[in-house]
Coordinates of C-alpha atoms in Angstrom, one line a residue:
M24 CA -0.6 0.0 0.0
E25 CA 1.1 3.4 -0.7
K26 CA 2.3 5.5 2.0
S27 CA 1.3 9.0 3.1
F28 CA 3.7 11.8 2.6
T29 CA 4.0 12.7 5.6
L30 CA 5.1 9.0 6.5
R31 CA 7.4 9.3 3.8
V32 CA 8.9 12.4 5.1
L33 CA 9.4 11.4 9.2
K34 CA 11.1 8.0 7.3
S35 CA 13.3 10.1 5.4
L36 CA 15.2 10.8 8.1
N37 CA 16.4 8.2 11.1
R38 CA 15.9 8.8 14.4
K39 CA 19.4 9.9 15.5
S40 CA 19.0 12.5 12.5
W41 CA 15.7 13.7 14.3
L42 CA 17.0 14.2 17.2
A43 CA 19.6 15.9 16.3
L44 CA 17.4 18.6 14.4
G45 CA 15.5 18.7 17.1
L46 CA 18.6 19.5 19.5
F47 CA 19.6 22.0 16.7
L48 CA 16.2 23.9 17.2
A49 CA 15.9 23.9 20.6
V50 CA 19.0 25.5 21.1
T51 CA 18.0 28.1 18.5
L52 CA 15.1 28.9 19.1
V53 CA 15.0 28.8 22.9
V54 CA 18.3 28.6 24.2
V55 CA 19.7 31.6 22.4
P56 CA 16.8 33.8 23.0
V57 CA 16.9 33.3 26.8
L58 CA 20.5 33.8 26.8
H59 CA 20.2 37.7 24.6
L60 CA 17.1 39.1 26.9
L61 CA 17.5 37.6 30.1
V62 CA 21.0 37.4 30.5
P63 CA 23.0 40.4 31.8
P64 CA 25.7 41.1 29.3
E65 CA 28.8 41.0 31.6
S66 CA 27.7 37.9 32.4
A67 CA 30.3 34.7 30.4
F68 CA 26.8 33.4 29.2
H69 CA 25.2 36.6 27.5
V70 CA 24.7 35.8 23.3
S71 CA 25.4 39.3 22.1
A72 CA 23.9 40.9 19.0
Y73 CA 26.5 40.5 17.1
A74 CA 27.2 36.4 17.6
I75 CA 23.4 36.3 16.5
T76 CA 24.0 38.3 13.3
L77 CA 27.0 36.5 13.0
F78 CA 25.5 32.9 13.4
G79 CA 22.1 34.1 11.3
K80 CA 24.2 34.8 8.9
I81 CA 26.2 31.3 8.6
M82 CA 23.0 29.5 9.0
C83 CA 21.9 31.5 5.7
Y84 CA 25.0 30.6 4.1
A85 CA 24.1 26.5 5.1
I86 CA 20.5 27.0 2.8
V87 CA 22.9 27.8 0.0
A88 CA 25.3 25.0 0.6
V89 CA 22.5 22.6 0.8
A90 CA 20.7 24.1 -2.7
M91 CA 24.3 23.8 -4.0
D92 CA 24.5 20.2 -2.7
L93 CA 21.5 19.4 -4.6
I94 CA 23.1 20.2 -8.0
W95 CA 26.1 19.3 -7.5
G96 CA 26.1 16.5 -5.5
Y97 CA 23.3 14.3 -6.2
G98 CA 22.6 16.1 -9.7
G99 CA 26.5 15.9 -10.9
I100 CA 25.8 20.1 -11.9
L101 CA 28.8 22.1 -10.7
S102 CA 27.5 25.5 -10.7
L103 CA 29.7 28.4 -10.3
G104 CA 27.0 31.1 -10.6
H105 CA 24.4 30.4 -6.9
G106 CA 25.5 33.6 -6.0
L107 CA 23.0 35.6 -8.6
F108 CA 19.8 34.0 -7.3
F109 CA 21.0 34.5 -3.9
A110 CA 21.4 37.9 -4.7
L111 CA 18.0 38.2 -6.2
G112 CA 16.5 37.0 -3.6
G113 CA 18.0 40.0 -1.3
Y114 CA 17.3 42.6 -3.6
A115 CA 13.6 41.8 -3.6
F116 CA 13.5 41.6 -0.3
G117 CA 15.4 44.5 0.2
M118 CA 12.8 46.2 -2.2
Y119 CA 10.5 45.9 0.9
L120 CA 13.1 47.0 3.4
M121 CA 14.0 50.0 1.2
R122 CA 10.0 50.9 0.5
Q123 CA 9.5 50.7 4.9
I124 CA 12.1 53.3 5.3
G125 CA 9.3 56.1 4.1
R126 CA 10.3 59.5 4.7
D127 CA 12.5 59.0 7.6
G128 CA 15.3 58.7 4.9
S129 CA 18.2 61.6 4.2
Y130 CA 15.9 63.7 1.6
Q131 CA 12.4 63.3 3.5
S132 CA 10.9 61.4 0.4
D133 CA 8.8 58.3 -0.4
L134 CA 11.4 57.5 -3.0
P135 CA 14.5 55.4 -1.7
D136 CA 17.6 58.0 -1.3
F137 CA 19.7 56.9 -4.0
M138 CA 16.4 57.9 -6.4
V139 CA 16.3 61.2 -5.1
F140 CA 20.1 61.5 -5.9
L141 CA 19.8 60.6 -9.2
D142 CA 16.9 62.9 -9.7
W143 CA 14.3 60.3 -10.4
K144 CA 10.8 61.3 -10.7
K145 CA 8.8 58.1 -9.9
L146 CA 9.5 54.7 -9.3
P147 CA 10.3 52.1 -12.1
W148 CA 7.3 49.7 -12.9
Y149 CA 8.9 47.1 -11.7
W150 CA 8.9 48.4 -7.9
S151 CA 5.2 48.6 -8.1
G152 CA 3.9 46.8 -5.4
S153 CA 7.0 46.6 -3.5
D154 CA 5.7 47.8 0.0
S155 CA 3.6 44.8 0.4
L156 CA 5.6 42.0 2.3
W157 CA 3.4 39.1 0.4
W158 CA 4.1 40.8 -3.0
V159 CA 7.8 40.2 -2.2
A160 CA 7.7 36.9 -0.7
F161 CA 6.2 36.0 -4.0
L162 CA 9.1 37.8 -6.3
V163 CA 11.5 36.0 -3.8
I164 CA 10.5 32.7 -4.5
V165 CA 9.4 33.7 -8.4
V166 CA 12.0 35.8 -9.7
P167 CA 15.2 33.3 -8.9
A168 CA 12.8 30.3 -10.1
I169 CA 12.2 32.1 -13.9
V170 CA 15.7 32.9 -14.3
A171 CA 17.3 29.4 -13.7
F172 CA 13.9 28.2 -15.6
I173 CA 15.2 30.0 -18.9
F174 CA 18.9 29.7 -18.5
G175 CA 18.1 25.8 -17.6
Y176 CA 15.6 24.8 -20.4
F177 CA 18.3 26.1 -22.9
A178 CA 21.0 24.9 -21.3
F179 CA 19.7 21.0 -20.4
R180 CA 18.2 21.3 -23.8
S181 CA 22.1 22.3 -25.5
R182 CA 22.9 19.0 -22.8
I183 CA 25.7 21.7 -21.8
K184 CA 27.4 19.7 -19.3
G185 CA 30.7 19.4 -17.0
V186 CA 33.6 22.7 -17.0
Y187 CA 31.4 24.4 -19.6
F188 CA 28.0 24.4 -17.8
S189 CA 30.3 25.6 -14.9
I190 CA 31.6 28.5 -17.3
I191 CA 28.6 30.1 -18.8
T192 CA 27.2 30.4 -14.7
Q193 CA 29.9 32.3 -14.0
A194 CA 29.6 34.7 -17.1
L195 CA 25.9 34.8 -16.5
T196 CA 26.4 35.2 -12.6
Y197 CA 29.6 38.5 -14.3
A198 CA 27.2 39.2 -16.4
A199 CA 24.1 40.2 -13.5
M200 CA 26.7 42.0 -11.8
L201 CA 28.0 44.5 -14.2
L202 CA 24.2 45.2 -14.9
F203 CA 23.7 46.2 -11.0
F204 CA 26.6 48.0 -10.8
R205 CA 24.9 50.4 -12.9
N206 CA 22.5 53.1 -11.3
E207 CA 20.3 53.4 -14.5
T208 CA 18.6 49.9 -13.1
G209 CA 17.4 51.3 -10.4
F210 CA 18.8 49.2 -7.7
G211 CA 21.5 51.5 -6.0
G212 CA 24.1 50.7 -8.0
N213 CA 27.6 50.2 -6.3
N214 CA 26.0 50.9 -2.9
G215 CA 22.9 48.4 -3.0
F216 CA 20.6 48.9 -0.6
T217 CA 20.9 50.1 3.2
D218 CA 20.0 51.9 6.3
F219 CA 16.7 49.7 6.5
K220 CA 14.3 50.6 9.3
R221 CA 11.7 48.6 9.9
I222 CA 10.0 45.3 8.7
L223 CA 5.7 45.4 9.6
G224 CA 6.7 48.3 11.4
Y225 CA 9.0 46.9 13.6
S226 CA 12.5 48.0 14.2
I227 CA 15.4 46.0 12.2
T228 CA 17.9 46.1 15.1
S229 CA 15.5 45.5 17.9
P230 CA 16.5 42.7 20.4
D231 CA 13.1 41.5 19.3
M232 CA 13.4 41.6 15.5
R233 CA 16.8 40.0 15.6
L234 CA 15.7 37.1 17.4
V235 CA 12.7 36.4 15.1
L236 CA 14.9 36.8 12.0
F237 CA 17.2 34.4 13.7
G238 CA 14.1 32.0 14.9
L239 CA 13.2 32.6 11.1
T240 CA 16.7 31.5 9.5
A241 CA 17.4 28.5 11.8
L242 CA 13.4 27.1 11.0
M243 CA 14.3 27.5 7.1
L244 CA 17.4 25.6 7.4
A245 CA 15.7 22.7 9.4
A246 CA 12.7 22.4 7.0
T247 CA 15.3 22.7 4.1
L248 CA 17.6 19.9 5.1
V249 CA 14.7 17.5 5.5
F250 CA 13.0 19.0 2.3
A251 CA 16.5 17.7 1.1
R252 CA 16.7 14.6 2.6
W253 CA 13.0 13.3 1.6
L254 CA 14.1 14.3 -2.4
V255 CA 16.8 12.5 -3.1
T256 CA 15.2 9.3 -1.1
S257 CA 12.8 9.7 -3.2
K258 CA 12.4 7.9 -6.9
F259 CA 12.7 11.2 -8.3
G260 CA 16.1 11.4 -5.9
R261 CA 17.3 7.8 -7.4
V262 CA 16.6 8.7 -10.8
L263 CA 18.6 12.5 -10.4
T264 CA 21.4 10.1 -8.6
A265 CA 21.3 7.7 -11.9
I266 CA 21.4 10.2 -14.3
R267 CA 24.9 11.6 -12.2
D268 CA 26.4 8.3 -12.6
A269 CA 24.9 7.1 -16.2
E270 CA 23.4 9.7 -17.9
S271 CA 23.1 7.8 -21.1
R272 CA 21.5 4.7 -19.3
V273 CA 19.0 6.6 -17.7
M274 CA 17.8 7.8 -21.0
F275 CA 18.3 4.6 -22.8
I276 CA 15.5 3.1 -20.2
G277 CA 12.8 6.0 -21.4
Y278 CA 13.4 8.8 -18.6
N279 CA 14.3 12.1 -19.9
P280 CA 17.2 13.8 -17.8
L281 CA 16.0 17.6 -19.4
W282 CA 13.3 17.8 -16.8
Y283 CA 14.9 15.9 -14.1
K284 CA 18.0 18.3 -14.4
L285 CA 15.6 21.4 -15.1
F286 CA 13.4 20.5 -11.5
I287 CA 16.4 20.7 -9.3
W288 CA 18.0 23.2 -10.9
V289 CA 14.9 25.7 -10.2
I290 CA 14.2 24.2 -7.0
S291 CA 17.7 24.7 -5.9
A292 CA 17.7 28.6 -6.7
I293 CA 14.3 28.9 -5.3
L294 CA 16.2 28.0 -2.2
C295 CA 18.9 29.9 -2.5
G296 CA 16.5 33.2 -3.4
I297 CA 15.0 32.8 0.1
A298 CA 18.6 32.4 1.8
G299 CA 19.1 35.8 0.3
A300 CA 15.8 37.4 1.8
L301 CA 16.9 36.4 4.9
Y302 CA 20.6 36.9 5.1
V303 CA 19.3 40.9 4.2
P304 CA 17.8 42.4 6.9
Q305 CA 20.1 40.2 9.1
V306 CA 23.4 41.9 7.8
G307 CA 21.6 45.3 7.0
I308 CA 23.1 45.9 3.3
I309 CA 22.5 44.2 0.1
N310 CA 24.7 45.1 -3.3
P311 CA 26.0 43.5 -6.1
S312 CA 29.2 42.3 -5.1
E313 CA 27.6 39.3 -3.7
M314 CA 26.6 38.4 -7.2
S315 CA 30.9 38.4 -7.9
P316 CA 32.2 34.9 -9.0
A317 CA 34.5 34.7 -6.0
N318 CA 31.7 34.4 -4.1
S319 CA 30.0 31.6 -5.8
I320 CA 33.2 29.8 -5.9
E321 CA 33.2 30.3 -2.4
I322 CA 29.8 28.5 -2.0
A323 CA 31.3 25.6 -3.8
I324 CA 33.7 25.4 -1.4
W325 CA 31.6 24.9 1.6
V326 CA 30.1 21.8 0.0
A327 CA 33.5 20.6 -1.4
V328 CA 35.0 21.0 2.4
G329 CA 32.0 19.7 4.1
G330 CA 31.4 16.4 1.6
R331 CA 29.1 16.5 -1.3
G332 CA 26.3 14.3 -1.2
T333 CA 25.9 13.6 2.1
L334 CA 23.5 17.2 2.5
I335 CA 24.7 18.0 6.2
G336 CA 28.2 18.2 5.0
P337 CA 27.8 21.2 3.6
V338 CA 26.1 22.7 6.9
I339 CA 29.7 21.9 8.1
G340 CA 31.4 22.5 5.2
A341 CA 29.8 26.6 5.5
S342 CA 29.5 26.8 9.5
V343 CA 33.4 26.3 9.1
V344 CA 34.4 28.2 6.2
N345 CA 32.9 31.5 7.6
L346 CA 33.9 30.9 11.0
A347 CA 37.5 30.8 9.8
K348 CA 37.0 33.2 7.7
S349 CA 35.5 36.1 10.3
W350 CA 38.4 35.0 12.3
F351 CA 40.7 35.4 9.6
T352 CA 39.4 38.7 8.0
V353 CA 39.9 40.3 11.6
S354 CA 43.3 38.8 12.7
F355 CA 45.0 38.0 9.4
P356 CA 42.9 40.3 6.6
E357 CA 45.2 40.1 4.3
Y358 CA 46.3 36.3 4.7
W359 CA 42.3 34.9 4.1
L360 CA 42.1 34.6 0.2
F361 CA 45.6 32.4 0.4
F362 CA 43.9 30.6 3.3
L363 CA 40.7 29.4 1.7
G364 CA 42.8 28.8 -1.5
L365 CA 44.8 26.4 0.1
L366 CA 42.0 24.7 2.1
F367 CA 39.9 24.3 -1.5
I368 CA 43.6 22.1 -2.7
L369 CA 44.1 20.6 0.5
V370 CA 40.5 19.2 0.8
T371 CA 40.6 18.3 -3.5
L372 CA 44.3 16.7 -2.6
L373 CA 43.2 15.2 0.7
L374 CA 39.7 15.1 1.3
P375 CA 37.4 14.0 -1.2
H376 CA 34.7 13.1 0.4
G377 CA 35.0 16.2 2.8
L378 CA 35.3 16.5 6.4
V379 CA 31.9 14.2 7.0
G380 CA 34.1 12.0 4.7
L381 CA 37.1 12.0 7.0
W382 CA 34.7 11.4 9.9
K383 CA 33.1 8.0 8.4
T384 CA 36.8 7.1 7.5
L385 CA 37.8 7.1 10.9
R386 CA 35.0 5.6 12.3
Q387 CA 35.5 2.5 10.1
S388 CA 39.1 2.6 11.1
R389 CA 38.3 2.0 14.4
G390 CA 36.4 -1.1 13.6
P391 CA 32.9 -1.8 16.1
R392 CA 32.9 -2.1 19.4
T393 CA 33.1 -5.3 21.9

């Protein structure tokens, strides 16, 4: 008898995984808020606003890493342009945040400050409805999905793969970055969007709002992991993995790889867009540098460091690399890029399966307990 959808989702993770996920949510939704709001700042157990912002940002990156793992680890499609989808989601939500500034800006105008400075007389047509949270939430999902669908359809239909696909995704991201740098596009040029004030009338810098955004990011990361595990363990996931390993054989038995690749590509783009939308209000800025090729390459490094094709590996990789980045950019800012390059080389040569693969190897070498 066919299992219900809920039962299939529950069965996609084992008991240990559900316990780990529950522990993660308990810490992020209960422990952290208590330590931030109720413990005095002079206490060693106090969680500062900086720590909440840092870990909220890292969780956004972890969602992007899981999205990358879906297409690279399970689909065999290496994208070097996922920063584009992340930035599109961030810009879509940033439009709402800019409209929420209202007349509190430097020019006391209903238009965003950068538009007043550039002598714009009215909002562009594509800013219509940007003062509605629900419309912007719709754009956060739809805009990355449409861009991914159009690009992916023509790329996969032409059977572009391997390094050629990686190159054209990087070219797409670079072209978008150059476009957003232009003032006449209506997205703030090289300065982008910043100086946000409020969400739904509440101050964006208040402790309560910071914790709400932090909690929403934690819930989204947990939901992404559960959804991704269910997807890769389903029939769709098995076919996708087969396409990764032997595409010609899959075509021979009657499956069309185009729609499988396109579906996972669009899903991955949507997850990146949502992560970008959660990232912007926590960090307080979005500009075209988020689309830089280096950022997209860094996403691939997170997945490689953690272990692609594992889902939890990319979360670990994103956390480790970005915590190291936070330390290096403060202590040794001039050496960060050298460290990142060295890390990628060492992982490629010595840890082809990432940190998760290393952990599994060490467990196997210990052998069964007697």
